[in-house]
Coordinates of C-alpha atoms in Angstrom, one line a residue:
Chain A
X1 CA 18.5 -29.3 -16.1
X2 CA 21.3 -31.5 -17.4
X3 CA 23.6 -28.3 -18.7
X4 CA 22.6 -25.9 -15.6
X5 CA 22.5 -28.3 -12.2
X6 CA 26.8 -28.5 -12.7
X7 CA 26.7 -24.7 -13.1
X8 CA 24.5 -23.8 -10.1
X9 CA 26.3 -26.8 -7.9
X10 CA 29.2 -24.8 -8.5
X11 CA 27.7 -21.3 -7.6
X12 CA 29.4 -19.6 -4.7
X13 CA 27.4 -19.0 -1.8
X14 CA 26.3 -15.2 -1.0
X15 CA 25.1 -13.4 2.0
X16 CA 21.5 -12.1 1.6
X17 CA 20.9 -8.8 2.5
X18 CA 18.2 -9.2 5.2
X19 CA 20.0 -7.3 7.9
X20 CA 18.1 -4.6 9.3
X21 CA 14.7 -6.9 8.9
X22 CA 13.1 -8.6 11.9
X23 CA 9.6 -10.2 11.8
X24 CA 7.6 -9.8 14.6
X25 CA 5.1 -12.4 13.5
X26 CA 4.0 -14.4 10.9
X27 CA 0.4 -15.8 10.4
X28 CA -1.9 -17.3 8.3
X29 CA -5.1 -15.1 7.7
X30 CA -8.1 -16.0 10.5
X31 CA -11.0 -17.5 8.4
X32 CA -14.4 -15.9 9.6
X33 CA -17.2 -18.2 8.8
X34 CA -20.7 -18.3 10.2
X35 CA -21.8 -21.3 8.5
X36 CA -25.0 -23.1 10.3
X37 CA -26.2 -26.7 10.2
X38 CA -29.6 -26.6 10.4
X39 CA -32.3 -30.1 9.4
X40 CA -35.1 -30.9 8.8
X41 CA -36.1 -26.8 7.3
X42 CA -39.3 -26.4 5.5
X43 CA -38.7 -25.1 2.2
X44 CA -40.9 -22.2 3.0
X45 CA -38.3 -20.9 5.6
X46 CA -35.2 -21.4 3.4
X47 CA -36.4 -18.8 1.0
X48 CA -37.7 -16.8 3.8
X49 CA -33.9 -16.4 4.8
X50 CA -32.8 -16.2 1.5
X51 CA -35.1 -13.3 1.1
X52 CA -33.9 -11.3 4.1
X53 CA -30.6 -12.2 3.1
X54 CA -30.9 -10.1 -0.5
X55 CA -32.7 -7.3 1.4
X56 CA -29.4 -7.0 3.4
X57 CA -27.5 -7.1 0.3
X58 CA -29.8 -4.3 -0.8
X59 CA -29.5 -2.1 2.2
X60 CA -26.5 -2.1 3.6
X61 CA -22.9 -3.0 3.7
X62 CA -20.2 -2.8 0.7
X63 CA -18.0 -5.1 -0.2
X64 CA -18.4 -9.1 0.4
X65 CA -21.5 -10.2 2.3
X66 CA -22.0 -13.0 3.8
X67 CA -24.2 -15.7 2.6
X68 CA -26.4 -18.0 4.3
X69 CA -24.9 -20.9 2.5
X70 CA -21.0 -20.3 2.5
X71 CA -20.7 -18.2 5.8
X72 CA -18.7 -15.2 5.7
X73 CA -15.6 -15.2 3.2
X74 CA -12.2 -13.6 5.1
X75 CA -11.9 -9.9 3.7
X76 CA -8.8 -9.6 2.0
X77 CA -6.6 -7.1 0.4
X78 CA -7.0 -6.8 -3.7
X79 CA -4.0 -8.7 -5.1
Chain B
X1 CA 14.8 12.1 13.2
X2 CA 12.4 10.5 10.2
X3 CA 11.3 12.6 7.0
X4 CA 8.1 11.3 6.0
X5 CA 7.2 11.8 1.8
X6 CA 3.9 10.7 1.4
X7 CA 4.2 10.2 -2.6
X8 CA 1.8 10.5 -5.0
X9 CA 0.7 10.8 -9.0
X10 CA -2.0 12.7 -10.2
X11 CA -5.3 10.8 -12.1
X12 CA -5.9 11.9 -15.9
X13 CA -8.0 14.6 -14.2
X14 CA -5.3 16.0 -12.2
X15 CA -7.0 15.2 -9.0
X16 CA -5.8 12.9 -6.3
X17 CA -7.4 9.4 -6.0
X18 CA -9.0 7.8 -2.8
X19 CA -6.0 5.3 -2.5
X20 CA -3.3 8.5 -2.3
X21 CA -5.2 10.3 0.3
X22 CA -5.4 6.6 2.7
X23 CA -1.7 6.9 1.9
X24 CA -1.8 10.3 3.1
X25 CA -3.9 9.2 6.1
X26 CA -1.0 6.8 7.0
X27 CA 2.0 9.2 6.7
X28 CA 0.2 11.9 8.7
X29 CA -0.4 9.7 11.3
X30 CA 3.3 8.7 11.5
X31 CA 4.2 12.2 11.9
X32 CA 2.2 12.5 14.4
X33 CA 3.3 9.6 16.4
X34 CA 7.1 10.8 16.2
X35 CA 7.8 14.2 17.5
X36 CA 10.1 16.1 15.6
X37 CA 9.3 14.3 12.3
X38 CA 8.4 16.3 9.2
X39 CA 6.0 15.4 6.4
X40 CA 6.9 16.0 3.1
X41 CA 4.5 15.7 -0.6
X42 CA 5.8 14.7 -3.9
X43 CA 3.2 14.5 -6.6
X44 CA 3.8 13.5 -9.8
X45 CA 1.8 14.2 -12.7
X46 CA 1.0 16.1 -15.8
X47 CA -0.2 19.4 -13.8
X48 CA 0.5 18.6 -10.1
X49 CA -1.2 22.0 -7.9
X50 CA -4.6 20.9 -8.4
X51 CA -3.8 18.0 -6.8
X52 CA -1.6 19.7 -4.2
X53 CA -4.4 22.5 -3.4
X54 CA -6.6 19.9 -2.6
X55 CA -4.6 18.3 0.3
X56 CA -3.1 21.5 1.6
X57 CA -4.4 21.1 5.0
X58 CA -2.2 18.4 5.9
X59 CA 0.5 18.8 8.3
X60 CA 3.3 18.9 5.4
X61 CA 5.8 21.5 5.6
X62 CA 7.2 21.2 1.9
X63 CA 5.1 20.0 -1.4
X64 CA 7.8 18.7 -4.2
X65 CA 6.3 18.2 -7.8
X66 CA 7.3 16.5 -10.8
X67 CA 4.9 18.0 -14.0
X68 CA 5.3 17.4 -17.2
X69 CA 2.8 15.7 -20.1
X70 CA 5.3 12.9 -20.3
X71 CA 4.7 12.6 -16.6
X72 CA 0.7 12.4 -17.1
X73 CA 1.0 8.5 -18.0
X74 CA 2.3 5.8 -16.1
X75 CA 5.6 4.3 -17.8
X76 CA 8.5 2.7 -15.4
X77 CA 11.5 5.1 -16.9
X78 CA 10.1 8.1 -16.4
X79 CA 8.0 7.3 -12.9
X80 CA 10.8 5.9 -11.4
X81 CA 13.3 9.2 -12.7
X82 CA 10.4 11.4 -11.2
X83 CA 10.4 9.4 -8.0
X84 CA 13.9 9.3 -7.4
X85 CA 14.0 12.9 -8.1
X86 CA 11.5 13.7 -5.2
X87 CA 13.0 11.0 -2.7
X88 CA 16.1 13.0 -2.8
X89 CA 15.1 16.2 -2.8
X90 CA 13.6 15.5 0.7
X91 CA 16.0 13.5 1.6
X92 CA 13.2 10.7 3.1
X93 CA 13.8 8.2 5.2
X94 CA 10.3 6.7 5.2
X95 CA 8.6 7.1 1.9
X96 CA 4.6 6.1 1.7
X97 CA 2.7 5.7 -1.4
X98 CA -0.6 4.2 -2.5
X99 CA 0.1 0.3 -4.0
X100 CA -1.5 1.6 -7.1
X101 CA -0.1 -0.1 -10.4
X102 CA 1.9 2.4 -11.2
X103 CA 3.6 2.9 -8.2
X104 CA 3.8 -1.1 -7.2
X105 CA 5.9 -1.1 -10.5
X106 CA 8.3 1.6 -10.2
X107 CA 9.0 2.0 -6.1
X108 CA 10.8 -1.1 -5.4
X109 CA 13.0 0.3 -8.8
X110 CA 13.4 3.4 -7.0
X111 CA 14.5 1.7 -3.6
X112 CA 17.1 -0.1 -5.2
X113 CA 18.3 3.4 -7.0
X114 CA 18.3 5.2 -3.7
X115 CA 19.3 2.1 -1.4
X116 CA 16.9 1.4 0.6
X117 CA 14.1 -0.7 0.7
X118 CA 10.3 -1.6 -0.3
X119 CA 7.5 -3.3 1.2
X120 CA 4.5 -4.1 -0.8
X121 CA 1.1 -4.7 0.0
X122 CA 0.7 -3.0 3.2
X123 CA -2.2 -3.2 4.9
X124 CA -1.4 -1.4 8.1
X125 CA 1.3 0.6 9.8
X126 CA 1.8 1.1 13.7
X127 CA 4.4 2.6 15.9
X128 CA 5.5 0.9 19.0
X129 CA 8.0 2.0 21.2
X130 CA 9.7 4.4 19.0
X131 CA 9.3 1.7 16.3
X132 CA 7.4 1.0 13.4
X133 CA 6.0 -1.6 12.5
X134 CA 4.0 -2.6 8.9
X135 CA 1.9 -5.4 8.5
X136 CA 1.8 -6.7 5.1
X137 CA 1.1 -9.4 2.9
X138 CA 3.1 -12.6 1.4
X139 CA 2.4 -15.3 -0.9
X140 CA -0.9 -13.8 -3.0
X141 CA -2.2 -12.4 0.1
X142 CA -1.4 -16.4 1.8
X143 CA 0.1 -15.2 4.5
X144 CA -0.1 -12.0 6.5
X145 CA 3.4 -10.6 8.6
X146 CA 4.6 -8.0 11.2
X147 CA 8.1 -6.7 10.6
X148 CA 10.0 -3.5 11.0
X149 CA 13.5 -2.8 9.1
X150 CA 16.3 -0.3 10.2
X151 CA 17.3 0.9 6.5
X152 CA 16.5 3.8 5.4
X153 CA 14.7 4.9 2.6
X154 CA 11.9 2.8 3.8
X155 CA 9.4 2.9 0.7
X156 CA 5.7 1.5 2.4
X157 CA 3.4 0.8 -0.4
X158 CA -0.5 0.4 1.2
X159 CA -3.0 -1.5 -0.2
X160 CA -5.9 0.2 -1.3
X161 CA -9.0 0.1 0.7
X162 CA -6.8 -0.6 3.7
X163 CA -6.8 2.4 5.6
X164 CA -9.3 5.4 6.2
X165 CA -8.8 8.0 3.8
X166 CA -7.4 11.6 5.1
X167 CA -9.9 14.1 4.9
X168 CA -7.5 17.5 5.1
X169 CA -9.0 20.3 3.5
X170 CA -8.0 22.5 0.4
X171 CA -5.9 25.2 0.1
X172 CA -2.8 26.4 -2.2
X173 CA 0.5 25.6 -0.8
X174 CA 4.0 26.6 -2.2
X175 CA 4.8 23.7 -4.5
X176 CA 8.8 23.6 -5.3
X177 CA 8.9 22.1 -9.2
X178 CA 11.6 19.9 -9.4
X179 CA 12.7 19.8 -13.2
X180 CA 13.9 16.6 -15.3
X181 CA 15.8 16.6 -18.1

């Protein structure tokens, strides 16, 4: 950093070419969750969801499910 | 008045893959929104009518192929001389292609080369008032933004899985074979 900070200190400044670009909007992704709190659950009815929960995995939708524990993750583009 | 290229490369198969026809899906429906447009193919690959019989049904009024078994594989020089061939034979001024590996490599080369510009990771394109607009992703898919640009080329490079994928029918259109030396 010693040798380059003089060099780029004396760097002369250039116009970026961002004309012709104009942002409408910029956000951060909406996170969809469905966590629940839920006490005092008899261990019997836990697995009962849990259950119902892999027979959805098993019948239906592609792609990320949701799960009872972590709620439903944001769907997002592969990187 | 835009000239839409939907641009594509072949599989090992010579067929199209899912991800070119939602890119297909996107450009038709461009042309559609702006009267007057035209859609244009360019395929690249190592034998390019299989892939341009099965998409014949689209609205395109020219199909522009670079074939060649030096084409077949994905390599920067020689996807990038292909692409830049195409652009310029239809003289596009919005260019969509699939964000496949290949193409997320090469097209923001090819931008540069033609002078105009890329966006990567689209996930969806609209048109608003005579305007279009792309939504697309920033920071590892971090952040998500709307923006339109006036230059032209304007390369558009969808994210798979993003869109619908086009369903046009088969057929055998005229394919022009643009050679590379």
């Amino acid at each position: 950093m010693r040798t380059v900070m003089p060099v780029l200190q004396k760097a002369k400044p250039v116009k970026l070419a961002g004309e012709g670009l104009s942002f409408a909007s910029v956000s951060l992704p909406k996170q969809l969750r469905e966590t629940k709190i839920v006490k005092d659950k008899s261990a019997d009815d836990i697995a009962k969801e849990i259950v119902e929960w892999i027979k959805k995995i098993k019948t239906g939708r592609d792609g990320m499910l949701p799960s009872p524990i972590l709620g439903t993750p944001t769907r997002r583009p592969s990187q | 008045m835009e000239t839409i290229l939907l641009l594509a490369h072949t599989e090992t198969d010579g067929s199209l893959a899912k991800s070119a026809r939602e890119a297909l899906h996107v450009a038709a429906d461009l042309h559609k929104a702006f009267a007057g447009s035209k859609l244009v193919v360019g395929l690249v690959g190592e034998d390019v009518q299989a892939a341009a019989n099965s998409i014949a049904a689209c609205p395109a009024v020219k199909y522009f192929g670079v074939a060649g078994k030096e084409f077949g594989q994905s390599r920067y020089a020689t996807d990038a001389a292909a692409a830049e061939a195409i652009c310029k034979a239809a003289q596009a001024t919005i260019v969509v292609a699939p964000a496949t590996s290949r193409w997320t490599r090469s097209l923001p080369g090819v931008a540069q080369r033609v002078g105009g510009r890329a966006e990567t990771h689209v996930t969806g394109v609209s048109t608003d008032g005579g305007k279009i607009t792309v939504n697309r992703w920033y920071y590892r898919q971090r952040m998500e933004a709307v923006l339109t640009r006036a230059q032209r080329p304007w390369f558009m490079l969808i994210d798979p899985g993003s869109q619908a994928a086009c369903g046009c029918g088969a057929g055998r259109p005229r394919l022009k074979p643009l050679p590379l030396t």
